[in-house]
Each structure stands twice: as C-alpha cells, then as structure tokens.
Amino acid sequence: MKGKKLMMTAVLAFFGFILLALSVYLLYKNTSNGLSSEKQKELDDAIKQIEVLNAEIVEKDKIVEETEQKIKAFKSESMGQAGQNMPIIEIADNDLSEGTANEDGDKKVHKLMYHHQIRFFLLNAGKSSLKDVIFSVKDDYNRSKEKKKKSAAGANIDYTGKKVDSDELGVYENIEVNTLNLKSKKLIYTSNLPSSFGVADYEYHLIVEWSQGFYQMTVKIEELNGKLKYNYEFFDVDGNPIDFKNMESKIAN
C-alpha cells in the first residue's frame, strides 16, 4: 500500500514539475517583451493544471492514509479480540528410561534405547474463563487397533465426489473441556513415542476449538542424541499460516 502511494505521488509530482518548468520557461521567454494574450492564457492554464494536480495529490494521499489506518485498526481489533482469551497448548516431554548413563564399577555405560513420553497441556492465560474447548490430536504413535481398523474401513468413502484420505478421517482423538478456568493449566493428553536409538523425527497434528475461535497446530519433533527439539506451525480454519506468537503476546498485556 505504501509503495503504491509513493509511486502515485512520484508520477503526479513528475508531471507537475514538467508543467511548472514549462510555465517558468514561457514566463522567462516573454518577460522582456511582455506576454501576449495567447501566451498569458497558456501560462494561466499551466498554473491551473499544477494547482489541480497538487489538489489531487493531497486528496489521494489523504484517502490512502485513511485506508491504511482503517486496515491497521481492523487488524489490531481482530488480533486483540482473539488474543484476549484463547487456550494455549503447552508441551512437555519426559524420558521414561533410567537416566542417561549407568555406573558399572569404574565404567560408565550409556543406554542404547530412549523412551520418551509427550504430555500436552491446555493453558488459559487470558482474562476470563474459556468455554466449550475441544482439543483434537492426531497421534500416529498410539493408535489402537480399533481406530486403525476404522480408518482402513473408511478409505473408500465418497464425500462430495471425492475420495476421503484415511489418514485424515477418523484418526483424531477428541477431548472436550466444558470450562477452562482463568489462569489454569490442565493435562489434556499423553502420548508415548516409539522406542528409539536417540535419533528420529516425529509429528503431531492438533486442532483447538473453543466458543470464540479455532486454530490448527503442527508439531514437528526432532530427536538427536536422545534430546527432543520442537518446531511449531499454526494455521487458521482455511489452512493459512497465522502469527500465533503475536497473538500470545497480547494475552500477557
């Protein structure tokens, strides 16, 4: 928006400068002998055109500025309403193995297998209680045989003429919380990762709904030397990325 504004102003100013230069040239050329009525009319017309261009520049700048302010105010209001109160997902992990190393006499023996447990918490750090919160998680590492069977059975379902992906249908675990009290933290889901040798990649897909909003979350976990590193991505209902950090910062203010 600002780039277009600057370009439009520069173009108008360029033409205004040309007209002004023309007027000065005519005035200089005819000063010694006086201006003829025809030249005077041309000069007057050029001056009027410059005045019109200046007025248009001022008016267009005003319109652009007002539009930018409205967009800024709309974004601020929308983010503010969403950020005043929303459930936040907090994730913690715990290695269920016995320590990172065992002492065998004078020799330290490092363990070969790691067994991580992932815990998901719902946190309300807003300014009021949250109602009708639904936490949905796609956990490919703890799916029961019954869920896998249902997922496979639904692989050929037609929906509006399209095949439904069995990996997306019927594999989410839905957990409802009627009320999430203010400044509260609730353990909502626990997942055990497969045993590993300390190097692996994992991924969870989460959906959080409540009475006033919705967002999707993808959690990618990288395991290296038995340590877990998290990467989070957030999306709106249409799958467009959203700046959750900005929304989260508004909650604390």
Coordinates of N, CA, C and O in Angstrom, one line a residue, residues 1-163:
M1 N 0.8 -1.2 0.0 CA 0.0 0.0 0.0 C 0.9 1.2 0.0 O 0.6 2.2 -0.7
K2 N 1.9 1.3 0.9 CA 2.8 2.4 0.9 C 3.6 2.6 -0.3 O 3.8 3.7 -0.8
G3 N 4.0 1.5 -1.0 CA 4.7 1.5 -2.2 C 3.9 2.1 -3.3 O 4.4 2.9 -4.1
K4 N 2.6 1.7 -3.4 CA 1.7 2.3 -4.4 C 1.5 3.8 -4.2 O 1.4 4.6 -5.1
K5 N 1.4 4.1 -2.9 CA 1.2 5.5 -2.6 C 2.4 6.4 -3.0 O 2.2 7.4 -3.6
L6 N 3.6 5.9 -2.8 CA 4.8 6.6 -3.2 C 4.9 6.7 -4.7 O 5.3 7.8 -5.2
M7 N 4.6 5.6 -5.4 CA 4.7 5.6 -6.8 C 3.7 6.6 -7.4 O 4.0 7.4 -8.3
M8 N 2.5 6.6 -6.9 CA 1.5 7.5 -7.4 C 1.8 9.0 -7.2 O 1.7 9.8 -8.1
T9 N 2.4 9.3 -6.0 CA 2.8 10.6 -5.7 C 3.9 11.1 -6.6 O 4.0 12.2 -7.1
A10 N 4.9 10.2 -6.8 CA 6.0 10.5 -7.7 C 5.6 10.8 -9.1 O 6.1 11.7 -9.7
V11 N 4.7 10.0 -9.6 CA 4.2 10.2 -11.0 C 3.5 11.6 -11.2 O 3.8 12.4 -12.1
L12 N 2.6 11.9 -10.2 CA 1.9 13.1 -10.2 C 2.9 14.3 -10.1 O 2.8 15.3 -10.7
A13 N 3.9 14.1 -9.2 CA 4.8 15.2 -9.0 C 5.7 15.4 -10.2 O 6.1 16.6 -10.5
F14 N 6.0 14.3 -10.9 CA 6.8 14.5 -12.1 C 6.1 15.3 -13.2 O 6.7 16.2 -13.8
F15 N 4.8 15.0 -13.4 CA 4.1 15.8 -14.4 C 3.9 17.2 -13.9 O 3.9 18.2 -14.7
G16 N 3.7 17.4 -12.6 CA 3.6 18.8 -12.1 C 4.9 19.6 -12.3 O 4.8 20.8 -12.7
F17 N 6.0 18.9 -12.2 CA 7.3 19.5 -12.4 C 7.5 20.0 -13.8 O 8.0 21.0 -14.1
I18 N 7.0 19.1 -14.8 CA 7.1 19.4 -16.2 C 6.3 20.7 -16.5 O 6.7 21.6 -17.2
L19 N 5.1 20.7 -16.0 CA 4.2 21.9 -16.2 C 4.8 23.1 -15.6 O 4.7 24.2 -16.2
L20 N 5.3 23.0 -14.4 CA 5.9 24.1 -13.8 C 7.1 24.6 -14.6 O 7.3 25.9 -14.8
A21 N 8.0 23.7 -15.1 CA 9.1 24.1 -15.9 C 8.7 24.8 -17.1 O 9.3 25.8 -17.6
L22 N 7.6 24.3 -17.7 CA 7.1 24.9 -19.0 C 6.6 26.3 -18.7 O 6.9 27.3 -19.5
S23 N 6.0 26.5 -17.5 CA 5.4 27.8 -17.2 C 6.6 28.8 -17.0 O 6.5 29.9 -17.4
V24 N 7.6 28.4 -16.3 CA 8.8 29.2 -16.0 C 9.5 29.6 -17.3 O 9.9 30.7 -17.5
Y25 N 9.5 28.6 -18.2 CA 10.2 28.9 -19.5 C 9.4 29.9 -20.3 O 10.0 30.9 -20.8
L26 N 8.1 29.8 -20.3 CA 7.3 30.7 -21.0 C 7.4 32.1 -20.4 O 7.4 33.1 -21.1
L27 N 7.4 32.1 -19.1 CA 7.4 33.4 -18.4 C 8.8 34.1 -18.6 O 8.8 35.3 -18.9
Y28 N 9.9 33.3 -18.6 CA 11.2 33.9 -18.8 C 11.4 34.3 -20.3 O 11.9 35.4 -20.6
K29 N 10.8 33.6 -21.2 CA 11.0 33.9 -22.6 C 10.3 35.2 -23.0 O 10.7 35.9 -23.9
N30 N 9.2 35.4 -22.4 CA 8.3 36.5 -22.8 C 8.4 37.7 -21.8 O 7.6 38.7 -22.0
T31 N 9.2 37.7 -20.8 CA 9.3 38.7 -19.8 C 9.7 40.0 -20.4 O 9.1 41.1 -20.2
S32 N 10.7 40.0 -21.3 CA 11.3 41.2 -21.8 C 10.3 42.0 -22.7 O 10.3 43.2 -22.8
N33 N 9.6 41.3 -23.5 CA 8.7 41.9 -24.5 C 7.2 41.9 -24.0 O 6.3 42.4 -24.7
G34 N 7.0 41.4 -22.8 CA 5.6 41.3 -22.3 C 4.9 40.0 -22.9 O 5.3 39.6 -23.9
L35 N 3.9 39.5 -22.2 CA 3.2 38.3 -22.7 C 2.1 38.7 -23.6 O 1.3 39.6 -23.2
S36 N 2.0 37.9 -24.7 CA 0.8 38.1 -25.5 C -0.4 37.5 -24.8 O -0.3 36.7 -23.9
S37 N -1.6 37.8 -25.2 CA -2.8 37.2 -24.6 C -2.8 35.7 -24.7 O -3.2 35.0 -23.8
E38 N -2.3 35.2 -25.9 CA -2.3 33.8 -26.1 C -1.3 33.1 -25.1 O -1.6 32.1 -24.5
K39 N -0.1 33.7 -25.0 CA 0.9 33.1 -24.1 C 0.4 33.2 -22.6 O 0.7 32.3 -21.8
Q40 N -0.2 34.4 -22.3 CA -0.7 34.5 -20.9 C -1.8 33.5 -20.6 O -1.8 32.9 -19.5
K41 N -2.6 33.2 -21.6 CA -3.6 32.1 -21.4 C -3.0 30.8 -21.2 O -3.4 30.0 -20.3
E42 N -1.9 30.5 -22.0 CA -1.2 29.2 -21.8 C -0.6 29.1 -20.4 O -0.6 28.1 -19.8
L43 N 0.0 30.3 -20.0 CA 0.6 30.3 -18.6 C -0.4 30.1 -17.6 O -0.2 29.3 -16.6
D44 N -1.6 30.8 -17.7 CA -2.6 30.6 -16.7 C -3.2 29.2 -16.7 O -3.4 28.6 -15.6
D45 N -3.3 28.6 -17.8 CA -3.8 27.2 -17.9 C -2.8 26.2 -17.2 O -3.2 25.3 -16.5
A46 N -1.5 26.5 -17.5 CA -0.5 25.6 -16.9 C -0.5 25.7 -15.4 O -0.4 24.7 -14.6
I47 N -0.7 26.9 -14.9 CA -0.7 27.2 -13.4 C -1.9 26.5 -12.8 O -1.9 25.9 -11.8
K48 N -3.1 26.6 -13.5 CA -4.3 25.9 -13.0 C -4.1 24.4 -13.0 O -4.6 23.7 -12.0
Q49 N -3.5 23.8 -14.0 CA -3.2 22.4 -14.0 C -2.4 22.0 -12.9 O -2.6 20.9 -12.3
I50 N -1.3 22.8 -12.6 CA -0.5 22.5 -11.4 C -1.3 22.5 -10.1 O -1.1 21.6 -9.3
E51 N -2.1 23.5 -10.0 CA -3.0 23.6 -8.8 C -3.9 22.3 -8.7 O -4.1 21.8 -7.6
V52 N -4.5 21.9 -9.8 CA -5.3 20.7 -9.8 C -4.5 19.5 -9.4 O -5.0 18.7 -8.6
L53 N -3.3 19.4 -10.0 CA -2.5 18.2 -9.7 C -2.1 18.2 -8.2 O -2.2 17.1 -7.5
N54 N -1.8 19.3 -7.7 CA -1.4 19.4 -6.2 C -2.6 19.0 -5.4 O -2.5 18.3 -4.4
A55 N -3.8 19.5 -5.8 CA -5.0 19.1 -5.0 C -5.3 17.6 -5.1 O -5.7 17.0 -4.1
E56 N -5.1 17.0 -6.3 CA -5.3 15.6 -6.4 C -4.3 14.8 -5.6 O -4.6 13.8 -5.0
I57 N -3.0 15.3 -5.5 CA -2.0 14.6 -4.7 C -2.4 14.6 -3.2 O -2.4 13.6 -2.5
V58 N -2.8 15.8 -2.8 CA -3.3 15.9 -1.4 C -4.4 15.0 -1.1 O -4.5 14.3 0.0
E59 N -5.4 15.0 -2.0 CA -6.6 14.2 -1.8 C -6.3 12.7 -1.8 O -6.8 11.9 -0.9
K60 N -5.5 12.3 -2.8 CA -5.2 10.8 -2.9 C -4.3 10.4 -1.7 O -4.5 9.3 -1.2
D61 N -3.4 11.3 -1.2 CA -2.6 10.9 0.0 C -3.5 10.8 1.2 O -3.3 9.9 2.0
K62 N -4.5 11.6 1.3 CA -5.5 11.5 2.4 C -6.3 10.2 2.4 O -6.5 9.6 3.4
I63 N -6.7 9.9 1.2 CA -7.5 8.6 1.0 C -6.6 7.4 1.4 O -7.1 6.5 2.1
V64 N -5.4 7.4 0.8 CA -4.5 6.3 1.1 C -4.2 6.2 2.6 O -4.2 5.1 3.2
E65 N -4.0 7.3 3.2 CA -3.7 7.3 4.7 C -4.9 6.8 5.5 O -4.7 6.0 6.4
E66 N -6.1 7.3 5.1 CA -7.3 6.8 5.8 C -7.5 5.3 5.7 O -7.8 4.6 6.6
T67 N -7.2 4.8 4.5 CA -7.4 3.4 4.2 C -6.3 2.6 5.0 O -6.7 1.5 5.6
E68 N -5.1 3.0 5.1 CA -4.1 2.3 5.9 C -4.5 2.3 7.4 O -4.3 1.3 8.0
Q69 N -5.0 3.4 7.8 CA -5.4 3.5 9.2 C -6.5 2.5 9.5 O -6.5 1.9 10.6
K70 N -7.5 2.4 8.6 CA -8.6 1.5 8.8 C -8.1 0.1 8.8 O -8.6 -0.7 9.7
I71 N -7.2 -0.3 7.9 CA -6.7 -1.6 7.9 C -5.9 -2.0 9.1 O -6.1 -3.0 9.7
K72 N -5.1 -1.0 9.6 CA -4.3 -1.2 10.8 C -5.2 -1.4 12.0 O -5.0 -2.2 12.9
A73 N -6.3 -0.6 12.1 CA -7.2 -0.6 13.2 C -8.0 -2.0 13.2 O -8.2 -2.6 14.2
F74 N -8.4 -2.4 12.0 CA -9.1 -3.7 11.8 C -8.2 -4.9 12.3 O -8.7 -5.7 13.0
K75 N -7.0 -4.9 11.8 CA -6.1 -5.9 12.2 C -5.8 -5.9 13.7 O -5.8 -7.0 14.4
S76 N -5.7 -4.7 14.3 CA -5.4 -4.6 15.7 C -6.6 -5.1 16.5 O -6.5 -5.8 17.5
E77 N -7.8 -4.7 16.0 CA -9.0 -5.1 16.8 C -9.2 -6.6 16.7 O -9.6 -7.3 17.6
S78 N -9.0 -7.2 15.5 CA -9.2 -8.6 15.3 C -8.2 -9.4 16.1 O -8.6 -10.4 16.8
M79 N -6.9 -9.1 16.1 CA -5.9 -9.8 16.8 C -6.2 -9.6 18.3 O -6.0 -10.5 19.1
G80 N -6.6 -8.4 18.7 CA -6.9 -8.1 20.1 C -8.0 -9.0 20.7 O -7.9 -9.5 21.8
Q81 N -9.1 -9.1 19.9 CA -10.2 -9.9 20.3 C -9.8 -11.4 20.5 O -10.2 -12.1 21.4
A82 N -9.0 -11.9 19.5 CA -8.6 -13.3 19.5 C -7.6 -13.5 20.7 O -7.5 -14.5 21.3
G83 N -6.7 -12.4 20.9 CA -5.7 -12.6 21.9 C -6.1 -12.4 23.3 O -5.3 -12.7 24.2
Q84 N -7.3 -11.8 23.5 CA -7.7 -11.5 24.9 C -7.9 -12.8 25.7 O -7.6 -12.9 26.9
N85 N -8.3 -13.9 25.0 CA -8.6 -15.1 25.7 C -8.6 -16.3 24.7 O -9.5 -16.3 23.8
M86 N -7.7 -17.1 24.8 CA -7.6 -18.3 24.0 C -6.8 -19.4 24.7 O -5.9 -19.1 25.4
P87 N -7.2 -20.7 24.4 CA -6.4 -21.8 25.0 C -5.1 -22.0 24.3 O -5.0 -22.0 23.1
I88 N -4.0 -22.1 25.1 CA -2.7 -22.3 24.6 C -2.2 -23.7 24.9 O -2.5 -24.2 26.0
I89 N -1.6 -24.3 23.9 CA -1.0 -25.6 24.1 C 0.4 -25.5 24.6 O 1.2 -24.9 24.0
E90 N 0.6 -26.2 25.7 CA 2.0 -26.3 26.2 C 2.4 -27.8 26.2 O 1.6 -28.7 26.6
I91 N 3.6 -28.1 25.7 CA 4.1 -29.4 25.5 C 5.3 -29.7 26.4 O 6.2 -28.9 26.4
A92 N 5.3 -30.8 27.1 CA 6.5 -31.2 27.9 C 6.8 -32.6 27.6 O 5.9 -33.4 27.1
D93 N 8.0 -33.0 27.7 CA 8.5 -34.4 27.5 C 9.2 -34.9 28.7 O 9.8 -34.2 29.5
N94 N 9.2 -36.3 28.7 CA 9.9 -36.9 29.8 C 10.5 -38.2 29.3 O 9.8 -39.0 28.6
D95 N 11.8 -38.5 29.6 CA 12.4 -39.7 29.2 C 12.1 -40.8 30.2 O 12.5 -40.7 31.4
L96 N 11.4 -41.8 29.8 CA 11.0 -42.8 30.7 C 12.1 -43.8 31.0 O 11.9 -44.7 31.9
S97 N 13.2 -43.7 30.3 CA 14.3 -44.6 30.6 C 15.0 -44.3 31.9 O 14.8 -43.2 32.4
E98 N 15.8 -45.1 32.3 CA 16.5 -44.9 33.6 C 17.8 -44.1 33.4 O 18.8 -44.6 33.1
G99 N 17.6 -42.8 33.5 CA 18.8 -41.9 33.4 C 19.5 -41.9 32.0 O 19.0 -42.6 31.1
T100 N 20.5 -41.2 31.9 CA 21.2 -41.1 30.6 C 22.4 -42.0 30.6 O 23.0 -42.3 29.6
A101 N 22.8 -42.5 31.8 CA 24.0 -43.3 31.9 C 24.0 -44.1 33.2 O 23.4 -43.7 34.1
N102 N 24.5 -45.3 33.2 CA 24.6 -46.1 34.4 C 26.1 -46.4 34.7 O 26.9 -46.5 33.9
E103 N 26.3 -46.4 36.0 CA 27.7 -46.6 36.5 C 27.8 -48.1 36.8 O 27.1 -48.7 37.5
D104 N 28.8 -48.7 36.1 CA 29.1 -50.1 36.3 C 30.6 -50.2 36.8 O 31.5 -50.3 36.0
G105 N 30.7 -50.2 38.1 CA 32.1 -50.1 38.7 C 32.7 -48.7 38.3 O 32.1 -47.7 38.6
D106 N 33.8 -48.8 37.7 CA 34.5 -47.5 37.3 C 34.2 -47.2 35.8 O 34.7 -46.2 35.3
K107 N 33.3 -47.9 35.2 CA 33.0 -47.7 33.8 C 31.6 -47.2 33.6 O 30.7 -47.7 34.2
K108 N 31.4 -46.1 32.8 CA 30.1 -45.5 32.6 C 29.6 -46.2 31.3 O 30.2 -46.1 30.3
V109 N 28.4 -46.7 31.5 CA 27.7 -47.4 30.4 C 26.5 -46.6 29.9 O 25.6 -46.3 30.7
H110 N 26.6 -46.1 28.7 CA 25.5 -45.3 28.1 C 24.3 -46.2 27.6 O 24.6 -47.3 27.0
K111 N 23.1 -45.8 27.9 CA 22.0 -46.6 27.4 C 21.9 -46.5 25.9 O 22.3 -45.5 25.3
L112 N 21.2 -47.5 25.3 CA 21.1 -47.6 23.9 C 19.7 -47.1 23.4 O 19.6 -46.6 22.3
M113 N 18.7 -47.3 24.3 CA 17.3 -47.0 23.9 C 16.8 -45.9 24.7 O 17.1 -45.7 25.9
Y114 N 15.9 -45.1 24.0 CA 15.2 -44.0 24.6 C 13.7 -44.2 24.5 O 13.2 -44.6 23.5
H115 N 13.0 -43.8 25.6 CA 11.6 -44.0 25.6 C 11.0 -42.7 26.1 O 10.9 -42.4 27.3
H116 N 10.5 -41.8 25.2 CA 10.0 -40.5 25.5 C 8.5 -40.5 25.6 O 7.8 -41.2 24.9
Q117 N 8.0 -39.8 26.6 CA 6.6 -39.5 26.8 C 6.3 -38.0 26.5 O 7.0 -37.2 27.1
I118 N 5.3 -37.8 25.7 CA 4.9 -36.4 25.4 C 3.6 -36.1 26.1 O 2.7 -36.8 26.0
R119 N 3.6 -34.9 26.8 CA 2.4 -34.5 27.5 C 1.9 -33.2 27.0 O 2.7 -32.2 26.9
F120 N 0.6 -33.1 26.7 CA 0.0 -31.9 26.2 C -0.8 -31.3 27.3 O -1.7 -31.9 27.9
F121 N -0.6 -30.0 27.5 CA -1.4 -29.2 28.5 C -2.2 -28.1 27.8 O -1.8 -27.6 26.8
L122 N -3.4 -27.9 28.3 CA -4.2 -26.7 27.9 C -4.0 -25.6 29.0 O -4.2 -25.8 30.2
L123 N -3.6 -24.4 28.5 CA -3.3 -23.3 29.4 C -4.2 -22.1 29.1 O -4.4 -21.7 27.9
N124 N -4.9 -21.6 30.1 CA -5.7 -20.4 29.9 C -5.0 -19.2 30.6 O -5.0 -19.1 31.9
A125 N -4.3 -18.4 29.9 CA -3.6 -17.2 30.4 C -4.3 -15.9 30.1 O -3.7 -14.9 30.2
G126 N -5.5 -16.0 29.7 CA -6.3 -14.8 29.3 C -6.9 -14.1 30.5 O -6.3 -14.1 31.6
K127 N -8.0 -13.4 30.2 CA -8.6 -12.6 31.2 C -10.0 -13.1 31.7 O -10.7 -12.4 32.4
S128 N -10.4 -14.3 31.2 CA -11.7 -14.8 31.6 C -11.6 -16.3 31.4 O -10.7 -16.8 30.7
S129 N -12.6 -17.0 31.9 CA -12.7 -18.5 31.7 C -13.0 -18.8 30.2 O -13.6 -18.0 29.5
L130 N -12.6 -19.9 29.8 CA -12.9 -20.4 28.4 C -14.0 -21.5 28.4 O -13.9 -22.4 29.3
K131 N -14.9 -21.4 27.5 CA -16.0 -22.3 27.4 C -15.9 -23.2 26.2 O -15.4 -22.8 25.1
D132 N -16.4 -24.4 26.4 CA -16.5 -25.4 25.3 C -15.2 -25.6 24.5 O -15.2 -25.4 23.3
V133 N -14.2 -25.9 25.2 CA -12.9 -26.1 24.5 C -12.8 -27.6 24.0 O -13.1 -28.5 24.8
I134 N -12.4 -27.8 22.8 CA -12.2 -29.1 22.2 C -10.8 -29.2 21.7 O -10.3 -28.4 20.9
F135 N -10.1 -30.2 22.3 CA -8.7 -30.5 21.9 C -8.7 -31.7 21.0 O -9.2 -32.8 21.5
S136 N -8.2 -31.6 19.8 CA -8.1 -32.8 18.9 C -6.7 -33.1 18.5 O -6.0 -32.1 18.2
V137 N -6.3 -34.3 18.6 CA -4.9 -34.7 18.3 C -4.8 -35.9 17.4 O -5.6 -36.8 17.5
K138 N -4.0 -35.8 16.4 CA -3.7 -36.9 15.5 C -2.4 -37.5 16.0 O -1.3 -37.0 15.8
D139 N -2.6 -38.7 16.6 CA -1.4 -39.4 17.2 C -1.2 -40.7 16.5 O -1.9 -41.7 16.8
D140 N -0.2 -40.7 15.6 CA 0.0 -41.9 14.8 C 0.8 -43.0 15.6 O 1.0 -44.1 15.1
Y141 N 1.3 -42.6 16.8 CA 2.2 -43.5 17.6 C 1.4 -44.3 18.7 O 2.0 -45.2 19.3
N142 N 0.2 -43.9 18.9 CA -0.6 -44.6 19.9 C -2.0 -44.9 19.5 O -3.0 -44.8 20.3
R143 N -2.2 -45.2 18.2 CA -3.5 -45.5 17.7 C -3.8 -47.0 18.0 O -3.0 -47.9 17.7
S144 N -5.0 -47.2 18.5 CA -5.4 -48.5 18.9 C -5.7 -49.3 17.6 O -5.9 -48.8 16.6
K145 N -5.8 -50.6 17.8 CA -6.2 -51.5 16.6 C -7.5 -51.1 16.1 O -7.8 -51.2 14.9
E146 N -8.5 -50.8 17.0 CA -9.8 -50.5 16.6 C -9.8 -49.2 15.8 O -10.5 -49.2 14.7
K147 N -9.1 -48.2 16.1 CA -9.0 -47.0 15.4 C -8.4 -47.2 14.0 O -8.8 -46.7 13.0
K148 N -7.3 -48.0 14.0 CA -6.7 -48.3 12.7 C -7.7 -49.1 11.8 O -7.7 -48.9 10.6
K149 N -8.5 -50.0 12.4 CA -9.4 -50.7 11.6 C -10.5 -49.8 11.0 O -10.9 -49.9 9.8
K150 N -11.0 -48.9 11.8 CA -12.0 -47.9 11.3 C -11.4 -47.0 10.2 O -12.1 -46.7 9.3
S151 N -10.2 -46.6 10.4 CA -9.5 -45.8 9.4 C -9.4 -46.5 8.1 O -9.7 -45.9 7.0
A152 N -9.0 -47.8 8.1 CA -8.9 -48.5 6.9 C -10.2 -48.8 6.2 O -10.3 -48.7 5.0
A153 N -11.3 -49.0 7.1 CA -12.6 -49.2 6.5 C -13.1 -48.0 5.8 O -13.9 -48.1 4.9
G154 N -12.7 -46.8 6.3 CA -13.2 -45.5 5.7 C -12.4 -45.0 4.5 O -12.6 -43.9 4.0
A155 N -11.5 -45.8 4.0 CA -10.6 -45.4 3.0 C -11.3 -45.1 1.6 O -10.8 -44.3 0.8
N156 N -12.4 -45.8 1.4 CA -13.1 -45.7 0.1 C -14.4 -44.9 0.2 O -15.2 -45.0 -0.7
I157 N -14.6 -44.2 1.2 CA -15.8 -43.4 1.4 C -15.8 -42.2 0.4 O -14.8 -41.5 0.3
D158 N -16.9 -42.0 -0.3 CA -17.0 -40.9 -1.2 C -17.7 -39.8 -0.5 O -18.7 -39.9 0.2
Y159 N -17.1 -38.6 -0.6 CA -17.7 -37.4 0.0 C -17.7 -36.3 -1.0 O -16.6 -35.8 -1.4
T160 N -18.9 -35.8 -1.4 CA -19.0 -34.8 -2.5 C -18.2 -35.2 -3.7 O -17.5 -34.3 -4.3
G161 N -18.2 -36.5 -4.1 CA -17.5 -36.9 -5.3 C -16.0 -37.1 -5.1 O -15.3 -37.4 -6.1
K162 N -15.5 -36.9 -3.9 CA -14.0 -37.1 -3.7 C -13.8 -38.2 -2.7 O -14.5 -38.5 -1.9
K163 N -12.6 -38.8 -2.9 CA -12.1 -39.9 -2.0 C -11.6 -39.2 -0.7 O -10.9 -38.2 -0.8

